[in-house]
PDB file of N, CA and C in Angstrom:
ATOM      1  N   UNK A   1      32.046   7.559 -29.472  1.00 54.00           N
ATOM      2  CA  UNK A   1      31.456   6.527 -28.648  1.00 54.00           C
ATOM      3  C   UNK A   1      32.560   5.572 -28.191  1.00 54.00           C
ATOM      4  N   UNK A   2      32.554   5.182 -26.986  1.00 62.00           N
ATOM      5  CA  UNK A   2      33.559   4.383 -26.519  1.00 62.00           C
ATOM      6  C   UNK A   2      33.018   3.387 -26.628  1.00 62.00           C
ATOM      7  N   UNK A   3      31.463   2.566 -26.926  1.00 62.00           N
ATOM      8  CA  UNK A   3      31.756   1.044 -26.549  1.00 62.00           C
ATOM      9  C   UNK A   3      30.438   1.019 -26.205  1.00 62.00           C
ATOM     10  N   UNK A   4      29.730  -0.284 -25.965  1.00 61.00           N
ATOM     11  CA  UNK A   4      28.421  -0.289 -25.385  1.00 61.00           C
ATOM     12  C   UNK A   4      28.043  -0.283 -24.319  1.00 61.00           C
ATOM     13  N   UNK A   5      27.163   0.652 -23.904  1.00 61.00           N
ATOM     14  CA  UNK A   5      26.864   1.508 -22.481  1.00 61.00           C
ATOM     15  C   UNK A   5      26.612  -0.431 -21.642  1.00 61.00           C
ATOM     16  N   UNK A   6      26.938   0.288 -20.241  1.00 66.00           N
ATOM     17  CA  UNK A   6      26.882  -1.092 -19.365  1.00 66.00           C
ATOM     18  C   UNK A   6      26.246  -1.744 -19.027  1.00 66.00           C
ATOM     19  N   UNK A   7      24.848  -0.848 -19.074  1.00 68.00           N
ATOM     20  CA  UNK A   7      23.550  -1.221 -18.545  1.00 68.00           C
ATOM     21  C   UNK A   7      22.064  -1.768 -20.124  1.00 68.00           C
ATOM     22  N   UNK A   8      23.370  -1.748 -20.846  1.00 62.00           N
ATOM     23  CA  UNK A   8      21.904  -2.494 -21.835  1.00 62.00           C
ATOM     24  C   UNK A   8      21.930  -3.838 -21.545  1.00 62.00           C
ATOM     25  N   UNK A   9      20.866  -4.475 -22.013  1.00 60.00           N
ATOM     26  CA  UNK A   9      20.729  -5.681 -21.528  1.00 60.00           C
ATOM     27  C   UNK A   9      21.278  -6.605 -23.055  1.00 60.00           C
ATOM     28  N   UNK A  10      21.717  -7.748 -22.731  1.00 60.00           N
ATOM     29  CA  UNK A  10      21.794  -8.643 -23.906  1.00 60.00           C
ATOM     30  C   UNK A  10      20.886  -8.745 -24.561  1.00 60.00           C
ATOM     31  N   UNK A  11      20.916  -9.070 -25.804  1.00 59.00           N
ATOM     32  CA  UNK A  11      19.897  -9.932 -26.733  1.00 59.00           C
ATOM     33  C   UNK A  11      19.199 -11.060 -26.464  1.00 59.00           C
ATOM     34  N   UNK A  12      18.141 -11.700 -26.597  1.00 55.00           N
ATOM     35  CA  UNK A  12      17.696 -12.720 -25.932  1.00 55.00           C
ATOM     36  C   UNK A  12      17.168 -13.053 -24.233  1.00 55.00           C
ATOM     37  N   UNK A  13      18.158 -12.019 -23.403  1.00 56.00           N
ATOM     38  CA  UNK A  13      17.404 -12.275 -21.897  1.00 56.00           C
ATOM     39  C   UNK A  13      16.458 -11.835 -21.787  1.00 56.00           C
ATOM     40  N   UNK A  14      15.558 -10.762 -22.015  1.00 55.00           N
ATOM     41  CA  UNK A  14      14.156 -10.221 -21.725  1.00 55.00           C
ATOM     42  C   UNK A  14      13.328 -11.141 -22.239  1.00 55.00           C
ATOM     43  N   UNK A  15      13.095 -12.353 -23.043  1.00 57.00           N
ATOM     44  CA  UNK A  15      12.271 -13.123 -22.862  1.00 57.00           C
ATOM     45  C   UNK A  15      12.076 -14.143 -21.948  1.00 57.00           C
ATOM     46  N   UNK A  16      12.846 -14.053 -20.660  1.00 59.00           N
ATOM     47  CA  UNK A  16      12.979 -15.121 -19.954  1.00 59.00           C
ATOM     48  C   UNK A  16      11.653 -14.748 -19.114  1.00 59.00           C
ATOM     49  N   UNK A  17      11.127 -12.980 -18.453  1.00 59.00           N
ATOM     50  CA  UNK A  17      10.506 -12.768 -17.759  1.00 59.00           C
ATOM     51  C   UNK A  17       9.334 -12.799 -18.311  1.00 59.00           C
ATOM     52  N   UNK A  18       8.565 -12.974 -17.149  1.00 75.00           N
ATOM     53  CA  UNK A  18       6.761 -13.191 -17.379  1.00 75.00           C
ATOM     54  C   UNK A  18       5.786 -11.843 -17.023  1.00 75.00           C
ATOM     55  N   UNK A  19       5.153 -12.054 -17.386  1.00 84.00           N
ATOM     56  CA  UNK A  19       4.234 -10.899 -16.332  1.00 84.00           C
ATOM     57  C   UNK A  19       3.655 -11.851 -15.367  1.00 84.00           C
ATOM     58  N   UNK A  20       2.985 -10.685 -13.945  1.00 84.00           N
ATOM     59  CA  UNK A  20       2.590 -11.208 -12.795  1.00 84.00           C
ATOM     60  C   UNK A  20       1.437 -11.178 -12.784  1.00 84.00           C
ATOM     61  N   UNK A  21       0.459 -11.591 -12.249  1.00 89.00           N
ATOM     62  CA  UNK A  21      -1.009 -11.352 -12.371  1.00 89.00           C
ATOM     63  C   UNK A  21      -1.383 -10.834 -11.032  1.00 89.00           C
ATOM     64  N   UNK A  22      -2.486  -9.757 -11.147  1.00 91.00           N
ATOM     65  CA  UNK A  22      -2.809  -9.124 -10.457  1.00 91.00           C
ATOM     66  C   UNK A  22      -3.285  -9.979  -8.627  1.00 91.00           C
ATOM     67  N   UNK A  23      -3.350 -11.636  -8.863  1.00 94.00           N
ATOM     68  CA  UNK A  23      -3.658 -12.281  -8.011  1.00 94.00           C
ATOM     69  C   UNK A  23      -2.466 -12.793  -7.408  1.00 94.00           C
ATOM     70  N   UNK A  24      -1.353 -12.601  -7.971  1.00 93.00           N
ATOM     71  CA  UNK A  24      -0.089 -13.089  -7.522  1.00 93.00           C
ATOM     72  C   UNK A  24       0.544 -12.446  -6.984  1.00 93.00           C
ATOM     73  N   UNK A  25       0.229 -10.932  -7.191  1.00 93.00           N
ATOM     74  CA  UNK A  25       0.921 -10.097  -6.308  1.00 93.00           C
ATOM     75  C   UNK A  25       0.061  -9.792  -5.232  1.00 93.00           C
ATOM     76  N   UNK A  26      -1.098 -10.090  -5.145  1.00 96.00           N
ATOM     77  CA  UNK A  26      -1.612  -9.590  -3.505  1.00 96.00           C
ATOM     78  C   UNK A  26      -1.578 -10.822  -2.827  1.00 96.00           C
ATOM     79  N   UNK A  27      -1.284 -11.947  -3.369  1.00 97.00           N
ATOM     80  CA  UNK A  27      -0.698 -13.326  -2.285  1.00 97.00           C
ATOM     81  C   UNK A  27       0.479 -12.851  -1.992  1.00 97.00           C
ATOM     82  N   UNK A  28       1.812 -12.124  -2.420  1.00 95.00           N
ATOM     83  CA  UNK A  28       2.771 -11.823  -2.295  1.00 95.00           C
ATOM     84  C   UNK A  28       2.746 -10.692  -1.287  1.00 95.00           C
ATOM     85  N   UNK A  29       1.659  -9.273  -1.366  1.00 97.00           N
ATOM     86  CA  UNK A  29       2.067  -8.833  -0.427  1.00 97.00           C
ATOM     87  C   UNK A  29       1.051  -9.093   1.185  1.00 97.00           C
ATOM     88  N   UNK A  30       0.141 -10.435   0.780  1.00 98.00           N
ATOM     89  CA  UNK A  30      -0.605 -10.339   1.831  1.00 98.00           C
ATOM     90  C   UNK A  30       0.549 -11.421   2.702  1.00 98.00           C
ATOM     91  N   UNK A  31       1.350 -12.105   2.419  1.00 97.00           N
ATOM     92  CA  UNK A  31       2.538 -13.060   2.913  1.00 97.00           C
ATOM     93  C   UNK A  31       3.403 -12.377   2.822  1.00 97.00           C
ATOM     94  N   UNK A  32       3.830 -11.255   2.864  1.00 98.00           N
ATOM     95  CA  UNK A  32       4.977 -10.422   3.547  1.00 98.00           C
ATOM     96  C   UNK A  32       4.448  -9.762   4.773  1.00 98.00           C
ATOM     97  N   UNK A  33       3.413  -9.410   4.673  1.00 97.00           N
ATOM     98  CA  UNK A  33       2.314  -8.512   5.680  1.00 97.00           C
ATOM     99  C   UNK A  33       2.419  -9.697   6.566  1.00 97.00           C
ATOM    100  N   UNK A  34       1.999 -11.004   6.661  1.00 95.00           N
ATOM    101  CA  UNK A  34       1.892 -11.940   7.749  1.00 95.00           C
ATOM    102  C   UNK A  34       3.423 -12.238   8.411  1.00 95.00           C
ATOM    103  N   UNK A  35       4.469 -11.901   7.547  1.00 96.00           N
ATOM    104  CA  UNK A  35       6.131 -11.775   7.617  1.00 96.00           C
ATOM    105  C   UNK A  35       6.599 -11.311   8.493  1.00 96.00           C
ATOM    106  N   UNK A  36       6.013 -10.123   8.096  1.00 96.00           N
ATOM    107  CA  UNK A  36       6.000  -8.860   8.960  1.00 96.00           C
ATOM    108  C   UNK A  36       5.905  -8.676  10.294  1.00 96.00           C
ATOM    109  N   UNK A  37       4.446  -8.853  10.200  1.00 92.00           N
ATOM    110  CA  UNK A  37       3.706  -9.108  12.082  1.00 92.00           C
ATOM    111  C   UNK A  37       4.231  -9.911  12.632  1.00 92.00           C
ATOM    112  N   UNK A  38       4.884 -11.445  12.309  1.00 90.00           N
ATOM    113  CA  UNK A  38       5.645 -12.216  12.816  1.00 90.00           C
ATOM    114  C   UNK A  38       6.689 -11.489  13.627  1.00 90.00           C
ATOM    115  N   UNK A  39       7.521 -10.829  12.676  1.00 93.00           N
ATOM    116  CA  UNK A  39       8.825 -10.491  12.846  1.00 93.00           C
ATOM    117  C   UNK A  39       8.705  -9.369  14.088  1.00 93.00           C
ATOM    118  N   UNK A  40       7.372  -8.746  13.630  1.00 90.00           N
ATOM    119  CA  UNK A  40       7.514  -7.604  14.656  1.00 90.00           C
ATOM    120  C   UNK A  40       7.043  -8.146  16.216  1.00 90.00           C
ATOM    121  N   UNK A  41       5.726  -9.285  15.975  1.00 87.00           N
ATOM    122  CA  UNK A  41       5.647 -10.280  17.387  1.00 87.00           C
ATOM    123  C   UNK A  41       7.173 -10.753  18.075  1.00 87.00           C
ATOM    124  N   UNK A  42       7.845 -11.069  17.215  1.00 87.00           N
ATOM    125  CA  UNK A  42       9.162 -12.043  17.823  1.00 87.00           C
ATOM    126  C   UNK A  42      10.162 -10.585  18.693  1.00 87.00           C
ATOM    127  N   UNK A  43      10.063  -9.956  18.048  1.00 88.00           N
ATOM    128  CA  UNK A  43      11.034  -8.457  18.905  1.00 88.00           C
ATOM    129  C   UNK A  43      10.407  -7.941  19.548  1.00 88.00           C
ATOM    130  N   UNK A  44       9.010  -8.005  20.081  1.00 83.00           N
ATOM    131  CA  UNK A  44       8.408  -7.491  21.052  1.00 83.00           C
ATOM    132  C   UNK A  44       8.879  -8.471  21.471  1.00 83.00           C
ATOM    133  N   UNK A  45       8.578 -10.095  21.704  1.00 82.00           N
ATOM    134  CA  UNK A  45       8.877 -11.429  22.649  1.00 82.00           C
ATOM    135  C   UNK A  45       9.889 -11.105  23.176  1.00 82.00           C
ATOM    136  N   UNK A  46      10.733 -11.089  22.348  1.00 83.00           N
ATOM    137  CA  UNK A  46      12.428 -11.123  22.539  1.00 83.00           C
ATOM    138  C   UNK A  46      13.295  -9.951  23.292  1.00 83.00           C
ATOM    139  N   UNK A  47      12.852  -9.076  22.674  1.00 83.00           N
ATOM    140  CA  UNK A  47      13.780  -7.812  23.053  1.00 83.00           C
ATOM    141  C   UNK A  47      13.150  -6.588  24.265  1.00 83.00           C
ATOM    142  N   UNK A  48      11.968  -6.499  24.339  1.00 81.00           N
ATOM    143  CA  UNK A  48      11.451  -5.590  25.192  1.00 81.00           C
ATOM    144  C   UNK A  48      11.268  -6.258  26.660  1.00 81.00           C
ATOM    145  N   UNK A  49      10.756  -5.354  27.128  1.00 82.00           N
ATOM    146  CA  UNK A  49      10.305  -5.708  28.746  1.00 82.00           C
ATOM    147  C   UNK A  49       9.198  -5.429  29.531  1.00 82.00           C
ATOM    148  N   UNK A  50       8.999  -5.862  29.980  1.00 80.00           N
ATOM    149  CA  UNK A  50       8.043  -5.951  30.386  1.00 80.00           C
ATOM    150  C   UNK A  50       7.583  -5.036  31.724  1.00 80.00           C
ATOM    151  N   UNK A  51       6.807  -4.512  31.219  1.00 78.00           N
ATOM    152  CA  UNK A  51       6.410  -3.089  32.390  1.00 78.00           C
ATOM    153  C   UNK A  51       6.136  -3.421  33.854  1.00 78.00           C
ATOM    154  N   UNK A  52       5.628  -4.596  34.601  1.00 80.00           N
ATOM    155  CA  UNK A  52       5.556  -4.610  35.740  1.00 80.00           C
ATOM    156  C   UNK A  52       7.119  -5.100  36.163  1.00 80.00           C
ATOM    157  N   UNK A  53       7.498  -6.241  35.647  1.00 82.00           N
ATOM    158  CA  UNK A  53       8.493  -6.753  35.835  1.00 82.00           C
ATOM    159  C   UNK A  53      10.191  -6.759  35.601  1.00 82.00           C
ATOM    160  N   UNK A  54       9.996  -5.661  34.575  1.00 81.00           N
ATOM    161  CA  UNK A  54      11.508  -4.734  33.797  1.00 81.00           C
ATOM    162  C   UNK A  54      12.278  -6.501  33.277  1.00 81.00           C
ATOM    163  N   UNK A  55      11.971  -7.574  32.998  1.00 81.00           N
ATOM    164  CA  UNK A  55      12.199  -8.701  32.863  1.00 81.00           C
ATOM    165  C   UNK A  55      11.573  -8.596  31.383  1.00 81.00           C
ATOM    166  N   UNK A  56      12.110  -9.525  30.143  1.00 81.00           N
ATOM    167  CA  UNK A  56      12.043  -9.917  28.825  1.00 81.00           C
ATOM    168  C   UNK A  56      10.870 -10.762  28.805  1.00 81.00           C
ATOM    169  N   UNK A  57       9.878  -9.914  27.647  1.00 75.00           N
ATOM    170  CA  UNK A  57       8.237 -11.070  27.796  1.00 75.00           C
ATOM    171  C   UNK A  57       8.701 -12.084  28.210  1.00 75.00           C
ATOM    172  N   UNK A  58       9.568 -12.976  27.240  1.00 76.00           N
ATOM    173  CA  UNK A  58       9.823 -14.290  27.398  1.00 76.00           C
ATOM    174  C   UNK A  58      10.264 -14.979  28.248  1.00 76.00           C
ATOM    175  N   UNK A  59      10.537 -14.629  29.127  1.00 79.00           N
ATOM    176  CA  UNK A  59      10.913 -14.550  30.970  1.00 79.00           C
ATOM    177  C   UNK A  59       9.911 -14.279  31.911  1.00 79.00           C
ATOM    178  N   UNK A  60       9.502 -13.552  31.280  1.00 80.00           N
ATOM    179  CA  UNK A  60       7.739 -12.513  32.110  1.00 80.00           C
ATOM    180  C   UNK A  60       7.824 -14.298  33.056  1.00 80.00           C
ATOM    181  N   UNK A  61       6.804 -14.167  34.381  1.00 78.00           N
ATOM    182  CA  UNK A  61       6.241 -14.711  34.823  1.00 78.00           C
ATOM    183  C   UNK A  61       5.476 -14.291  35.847  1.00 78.00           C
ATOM    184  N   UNK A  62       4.880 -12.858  36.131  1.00 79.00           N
ATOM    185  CA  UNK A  62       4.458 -12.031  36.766  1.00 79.00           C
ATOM    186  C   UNK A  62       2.530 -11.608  35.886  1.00 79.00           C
ATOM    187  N   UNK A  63       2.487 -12.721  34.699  1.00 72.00           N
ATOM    188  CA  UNK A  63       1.392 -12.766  34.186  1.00 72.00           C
ATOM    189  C   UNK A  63       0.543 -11.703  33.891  1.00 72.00           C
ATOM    190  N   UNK A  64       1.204 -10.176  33.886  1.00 68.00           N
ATOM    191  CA  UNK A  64       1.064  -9.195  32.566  1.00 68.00           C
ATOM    192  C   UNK A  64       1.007  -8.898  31.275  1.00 68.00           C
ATOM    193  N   UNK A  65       2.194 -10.344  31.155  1.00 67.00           N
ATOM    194  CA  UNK A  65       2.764 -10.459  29.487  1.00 67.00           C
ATOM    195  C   UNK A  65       1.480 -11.351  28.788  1.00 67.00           C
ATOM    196  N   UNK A  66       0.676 -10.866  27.424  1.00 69.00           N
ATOM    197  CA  UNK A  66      -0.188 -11.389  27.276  1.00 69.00           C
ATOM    198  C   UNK A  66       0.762 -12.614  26.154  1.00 69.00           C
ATOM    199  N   UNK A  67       0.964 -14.091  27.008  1.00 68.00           N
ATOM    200  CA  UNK A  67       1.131 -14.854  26.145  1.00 68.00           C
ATOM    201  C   UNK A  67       0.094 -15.532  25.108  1.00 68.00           C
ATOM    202  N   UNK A  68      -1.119 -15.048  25.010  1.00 69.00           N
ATOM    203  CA  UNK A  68      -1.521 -15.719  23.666  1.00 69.00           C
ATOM    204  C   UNK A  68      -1.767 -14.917  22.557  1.00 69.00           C
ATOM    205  N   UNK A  69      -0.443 -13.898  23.058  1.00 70.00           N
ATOM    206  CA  UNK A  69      -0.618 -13.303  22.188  1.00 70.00           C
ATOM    207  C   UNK A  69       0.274 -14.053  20.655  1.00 70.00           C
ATOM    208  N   UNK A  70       1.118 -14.341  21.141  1.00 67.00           N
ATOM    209  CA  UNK A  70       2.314 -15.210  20.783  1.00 67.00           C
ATOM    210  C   UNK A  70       1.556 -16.060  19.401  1.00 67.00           C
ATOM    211  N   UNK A  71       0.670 -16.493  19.778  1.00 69.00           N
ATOM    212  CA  UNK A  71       0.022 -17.605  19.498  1.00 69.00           C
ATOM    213  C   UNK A  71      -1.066 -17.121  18.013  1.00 69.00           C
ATOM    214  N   UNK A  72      -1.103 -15.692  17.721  1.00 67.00           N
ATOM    215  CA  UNK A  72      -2.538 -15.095  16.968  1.00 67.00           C
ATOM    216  C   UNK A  72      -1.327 -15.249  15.352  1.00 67.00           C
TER     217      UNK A  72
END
């Protein structure tokens, strides 16, 4: 044996963690899910174009671009 493997953990740190409760993790993934749709709203806003106008939603002014959408 050369020595103690790298990946054991110290003595004493595993009591620092808790368990999660089954209500804490679906607030967690229902607020990544809202994260999410954000993130994916903002790169449609931002980065695509807009089919009548070949112009960036956020530029749109040819009133195709559904801005409320922005807004849900």
């Amino acid at each position: 044996m050369l020595g103690r493997p790298a990946h054991c953990p110290v003595a004493g740190t595993a009591d620092t963690l808790r368990d999660v409760s089954q209500t804490q993790t679906l607030l967690w993934i229902l607020a990544l899910f809202v994260l999410e749709v954000n993130h994916l709203k903002w790169i449609w806003w931002e980065h695509w174009d807009c089919r009548s106008c070949s112009t960036k939603h956020k530029d749109c002014a040819c009133g195709s671009t559904a801005r409320w959408l922005m807004f849900l």
